[in-house]
């Protein structure tokens, strides 16, 4: 990765057989792990991470299948499940000698963080989720023409082959589309950062599609099983979202309440890339979460 975060060391750390996560590590104190979203890399935390690192050990990995991390072929249905990707994050913490840690995820990283909170509650002290609803609820709140905003979910849910070919054939246009339409401030993602995101995604089409395909299949089953079993997020949880409830016609807070016993739900005026558009606000919300 050509762009680095000053004060952070970049490390490649094994987390599973044949899988290494490339992570930026900095600061000192109670640990916070920050997970990026789509179509981004750990670089999305470049403004927030240094603020948190003043009092915390901060770890910003590229997720499995993204950025400079390993991109194993999806030979099994669980290769890119959020359960597998969450296990990567716990293994990363183990390798760094971190026992309990706060976990904050945006977009795809939010789904991984959500699953980590359910599967590893003994390891996650606080949970922050930026701009998603849980996987199971994602499909429930999309209806009719309003679902067009999430067309990529349906495209990448298709069987292997066609989505990969279509996206690879116009990768910069495809990934660049989301960088354009999901932002309310074009200056938040400058040209060099945009170029890095596009380069990283261009080289990761099969794994990105596999990640999304899991969200339309086995991830749903995992969520449903937890809901049926009464499993909940028991650590303090802060969810920060755009006003998707108003746009898509649902009560966003009510969607989250069945999943978390200690929930704070916040609506932001920033766009989807809120950690880049409003980094001071996001850093403050994370620090507030860590005090709970």
C-alpha positions as CSV (number, residue, x, y, z in Angstrom):
1,X,0.0,0.0,0.0
2,X,1.5,3.3,-1.1
3,X,-0.2,5.5,1.5
4,X,0.6,4.9,5.2
5,X,-0.6,6.3,8.5
6,X,2.2,8.2,10.3
7,X,3.0,6.7,13.7
8,X,1.7,3.3,12.7
9,X,3.7,0.2,12.0
10,X,2.5,-2.0,9.1
11,X,2.6,-5.8,9.8
12,X,1.6,-8.9,8.0
13,X,0.2,-11.4,10.6
14,X,-0.9,-15.0,10.1
15,X,-4.4,-15.6,11.3
16,X,-5.4,-18.9,9.7
17,X,-3.9,-21.6,7.4
18,X,-2.5,-19.7,4.4
19,X,-4.2,-16.4,5.5
20,X,-2.3,-13.3,6.6
21,X,-3.9,-10.0,7.5
22,X,-2.0,-6.8,6.7
23,X,-2.5,-4.4,9.6
24,X,-1.4,-1.0,10.8
25,X,-0.6,-1.0,14.5
26,X,0.0,2.1,16.7
27,X,-0.5,3.8,20.0
28,X,-0.5,2.3,23.5
29,X,-3.2,1.5,26.0
30,X,-6.5,-0.5,25.9
31,X,-6.9,-2.0,22.5
32,X,-9.3,-0.9,19.8
33,X,-9.5,-2.7,16.4
34,X,-11.0,-0.8,13.5
35,X,-12.4,-2.7,10.5
36,X,-12.9,-1.0,7.1
37,X,-15.8,-1.1,4.7
38,X,-16.4,-1.4,0.9
39,X,-14.9,-0.3,-1.4
40,X,-12.1,0.7,0.9
41,X,-9.1,-0.6,2.9
42,X,-7.8,0.2,6.4
43,X,-6.8,3.5,4.9
44,X,-10.3,4.8,5.6
45,X,-9.3,5.1,9.3
46,X,-6.4,7.5,8.5
47,X,-8.0,10.4,10.4
48,X,-9.7,8.5,13.2
49,X,-6.9,6.1,14.2
50,X,-4.3,8.7,15.2
51,X,-6.8,10.4,17.6
52,X,-7.6,7.1,19.3
53,X,-3.9,6.1,19.4
54,X,-3.3,9.0,21.8
55,X,-4.7,6.8,24.6
56,X,-5.2,3.3,23.0
57,X,-3.4,0.6,21.1
58,X,-5.1,0.8,17.7
59,X,-5.1,-2.0,15.1
60,X,-6.4,-1.4,11.6
61,X,-6.3,-4.5,9.5
62,X,-7.3,-5.1,5.9
63,X,-10.0,-7.7,6.0
64,X,-9.5,-11.1,4.5
65,X,-10.0,-10.7,0.8
66,X,-9.3,-6.9,0.8
67,X,-6.4,-4.5,0.4
68,X,-3.0,-6.1,1.1
69,X,-4.4,-9.1,3.1
70,X,-4.6,-12.6,1.8
71,X,-7.3,-13.4,-0.7
72,X,-7.9,-17.2,-0.5
73,X,-10.0,-18.8,-3.2
74,X,-13.5,-19.4,-2.1
75,X,-13.3,-23.1,-2.3
76,X,-15.9,-23.7,0.5
77,X,-19.0,-21.8,1.5
78,X,-17.4,-20.7,4.7
79,X,-14.3,-19.1,3.2
80,X,-15.7,-15.6,3.4
81,X,-18.5,-15.9,6.0
82,X,-18.5,-13.2,8.6
83,X,-17.9,-16.0,11.1
84,X,-14.7,-16.9,9.4
85,X,-13.7,-13.3,9.0
86,X,-14.5,-12.6,12.7
87,X,-12.3,-15.5,13.7
88,X,-9.5,-13.8,11.7
89,X,-9.8,-10.7,13.9
90,X,-9.7,-12.7,17.1
91,X,-6.6,-14.6,15.8
92,X,-5.1,-11.3,14.9
93,X,-5.6,-10.1,18.5
94,X,-4.1,-13.3,19.8
95,X,-1.0,-12.8,17.7
96,X,-0.6,-9.3,19.0
97,X,-1.0,-10.5,22.6
98,X,-4.3,-8.7,23.0
99,X,-7.0,-10.4,25.2
100,X,-10.0,-8.1,25.3
101,X,-10.5,-5.3,22.9
102,X,-13.0,-2.8,21.6
103,X,-14.1,-3.5,18.0
104,X,-15.5,-0.9,15.5
105,X,-16.5,-1.8,12.0
106,X,-17.8,0.1,9.1
107,X,-19.9,-1.4,6.3
108,X,-18.4,-4.8,5.6
109,X,-16.3,-4.5,8.6
110,X,-19.5,-3.7,10.6
111,X,-20.9,-7.1,9.6
112,X,-17.7,-8.8,10.7
113,X,-17.7,-6.9,14.0
114,X,-21.4,-7.8,14.6
115,X,-20.5,-11.5,14.1
116,X,-17.4,-11.2,16.3
117,X,-19.6,-9.7,19.1
118,X,-22.0,-12.7,18.9
119,X,-19.4,-15.4,18.5
120,X,-16.7,-14.0,20.8
121,X,-18.4,-12.0,23.6
122,X,-15.6,-12.8,26.0
123,X,-13.1,-11.0,23.8
124,X,-15.0,-7.9,22.7
125,X,-15.4,-5.3,25.4
126,X,-17.2,-2.6,23.3
127,X,-18.8,-2.8,19.9
128,X,-19.2,0.1,17.4
129,X,-21.1,-0.4,14.1
130,X,-21.1,2.2,11.3
131,X,-23.9,2.4,8.7
132,X,-25.3,-1.1,8.5
133,X,-28.1,-3.1,9.9
134,X,-27.5,-6.8,10.7
135,X,-27.2,-9.2,7.8
136,X,-30.6,-10.8,8.4
137,X,-32.3,-7.5,8.6
138,X,-30.5,-6.0,5.6
139,X,-32.6,-8.2,3.3
140,X,-35.8,-7.6,5.2
141,X,-35.7,-3.8,4.9
142,X,-35.1,-3.7,1.2
143,X,-38.4,-3.5,-0.7
144,X,-39.5,-2.6,-4.3
145,X,-37.7,0.2,-6.2
146,X,-36.1,1.5,-3.0
147,X,-33.9,-1.6,-3.0
148,X,-32.2,-0.2,-6.1
149,X,-29.8,1.6,-3.8
150,X,-28.4,-1.8,-2.9
151,X,-28.3,-3.3,-6.4
152,X,-24.8,-4.5,-5.8
153,X,-26.0,-6.8,-3.0
154,X,-28.2,-8.6,-5.5
155,X,-25.6,-8.7,-8.3
156,X,-22.9,-10.2,-6.0
157,X,-25.5,-12.7,-4.6
158,X,-25.6,-14.5,-7.9
159,X,-23.8,-17.9,-8.4
160,X,-20.0,-17.7,-9.2
161,X,-19.1,-16.6,-12.6
162,X,-21.2,-13.8,-14.0
163,X,-20.8,-11.2,-11.2
164,X,-17.0,-11.6,-11.2
165,X,-16.8,-11.2,-15.0
166,X,-19.1,-8.2,-15.1
167,X,-17.3,-6.4,-12.3
168,X,-13.8,-7.2,-13.5
169,X,-14.7,-5.9,-16.9
170,X,-15.4,-2.4,-15.6
171,X,-13.9,-2.5,-12.1
172,X,-12.9,1.1,-11.8
173,X,-16.3,2.3,-12.9
174,X,-18.1,-0.2,-10.6
175,X,-16.2,0.6,-7.5
176,X,-15.8,4.2,-8.3
177,X,-19.6,4.5,-8.6
178,X,-20.0,3.8,-4.8
179,X,-17.2,6.2,-3.9
180,X,-19.1,8.9,-5.8
181,X,-22.8,8.3,-4.9
182,X,-22.3,7.3,-1.2
183,X,-20.4,10.4,-0.3
184,X,-21.8,13.8,0.6
185,X,-18.3,15.4,0.4
186,X,-16.2,14.7,-2.6
187,X,-13.1,16.2,-0.8
188,X,-13.3,13.6,1.9
189,X,-11.7,11.0,-0.4
190,X,-8.8,12.8,-2.2
191,X,-7.5,11.6,-5.6
192,X,-4.6,9.6,-4.1
193,X,-6.8,7.8,-1.6
194,X,-9.4,7.1,-4.3
195,X,-6.7,5.7,-6.6
196,X,-5.5,3.4,-3.8
197,X,-9.1,2.1,-3.1
198,X,-9.6,1.4,-6.8
199,X,-6.3,-0.3,-7.2
200,X,-7.0,-2.5,-4.2
201,X,-10.5,-3.4,-5.3
202,X,-9.4,-4.0,-8.9
203,X,-7.1,-6.8,-7.6
204,X,-9.7,-8.3,-5.3
205,X,-12.8,-8.8,-7.4
206,X,-13.3,-12.6,-6.7
207,X,-12.8,-12.3,-2.9
208,X,-15.0,-9.2,-2.6
209,X,-17.8,-11.0,-4.5
210,X,-17.4,-14.0,-2.3
211,X,-17.7,-11.9,0.8
212,X,-21.0,-10.4,-0.5
213,X,-22.2,-13.8,-1.7
214,X,-21.8,-15.2,1.8
215,X,-24.0,-12.4,3.1
216,X,-26.8,-13.7,0.8
217,X,-26.4,-17.3,1.9
218,X,-24.7,-18.8,5.0
219,X,-24.4,-15.5,6.9
220,X,-28.2,-15.3,6.9
221,X,-28.4,-18.7,8.5
222,X,-25.9,-17.8,11.2
223,X,-27.9,-14.7,12.1
224,X,-31.2,-16.6,12.1
225,X,-29.8,-19.3,14.4
226,X,-28.6,-16.7,16.9
227,X,-31.9,-14.9,16.8
228,X,-33.8,-18.1,17.4
229,X,-31.5,-19.1,20.2
230,X,-31.9,-15.7,21.9
231,X,-28.2,-14.8,21.6
232,X,-27.6,-11.1,21.9
233,X,-24.8,-8.6,21.9
234,X,-24.1,-8.1,25.6
235,X,-21.3,-5.5,25.5
236,X,-22.0,-1.8,25.1
237,X,-23.0,-1.2,21.5
238,X,-23.0,2.1,19.6
239,X,-24.6,2.1,16.1
240,X,-24.0,5.2,13.9
241,X,-26.1,5.4,10.7
242,X,-27.3,7.7,8.0
243,X,-31.0,8.1,8.2
244,X,-31.7,4.9,6.3
245,X,-34.9,4.4,8.2
246,X,-36.5,7.5,6.7
247,X,-35.1,6.8,3.3
248,X,-36.2,3.1,3.2
249,X,-39.2,3.3,5.5
250,X,-38.3,1.4,8.6
251,X,-37.4,2.2,12.3
252,X,-33.7,1.8,12.4
253,X,-33.4,1.9,16.2
254,X,-36.2,-0.8,16.5
255,X,-34.3,-3.0,14.0
256,X,-31.2,-2.9,16.3
257,X,-32.9,-3.2,19.7
258,X,-33.6,-7.0,19.5
259,X,-29.8,-7.6,19.0
260,X,-28.2,-5.5,21.7
261,X,-28.9,-5.3,25.4
262,X,-27.0,-2.0,25.9
263,X,-27.6,0.0,22.7
264,X,-27.0,3.6,21.7
265,X,-28.2,4.5,18.2
266,X,-27.0,7.7,16.5
267,X,-28.0,9.2,13.2
268,X,-25.4,11.2,11.4
269,X,-25.7,13.9,8.6
270,X,-22.5,12.7,7.1
271,X,-22.5,10.3,4.2
272,X,-21.7,6.6,4.1
273,X,-18.0,7.3,4.4
274,X,-18.5,9.0,7.7
275,X,-15.0,8.2,9.2
276,X,-13.6,10.2,6.3
277,X,-16.3,12.9,6.0
278,X,-16.7,13.5,9.8
279,X,-13.7,12.0,11.5
280,X,-13.8,14.2,14.6
281,X,-17.4,13.2,15.2
282,X,-16.7,9.5,14.7
283,X,-13.6,9.6,16.9
284,X,-15.6,11.3,19.6
285,X,-18.4,8.7,19.4
286,X,-15.9,5.9,19.6
287,X,-14.2,7.5,22.7
288,X,-17.6,8.0,24.2
289,X,-18.4,4.3,23.6
290,X,-15.2,3.2,25.3
291,X,-16.3,5.1,28.5
292,X,-19.4,3.0,28.9
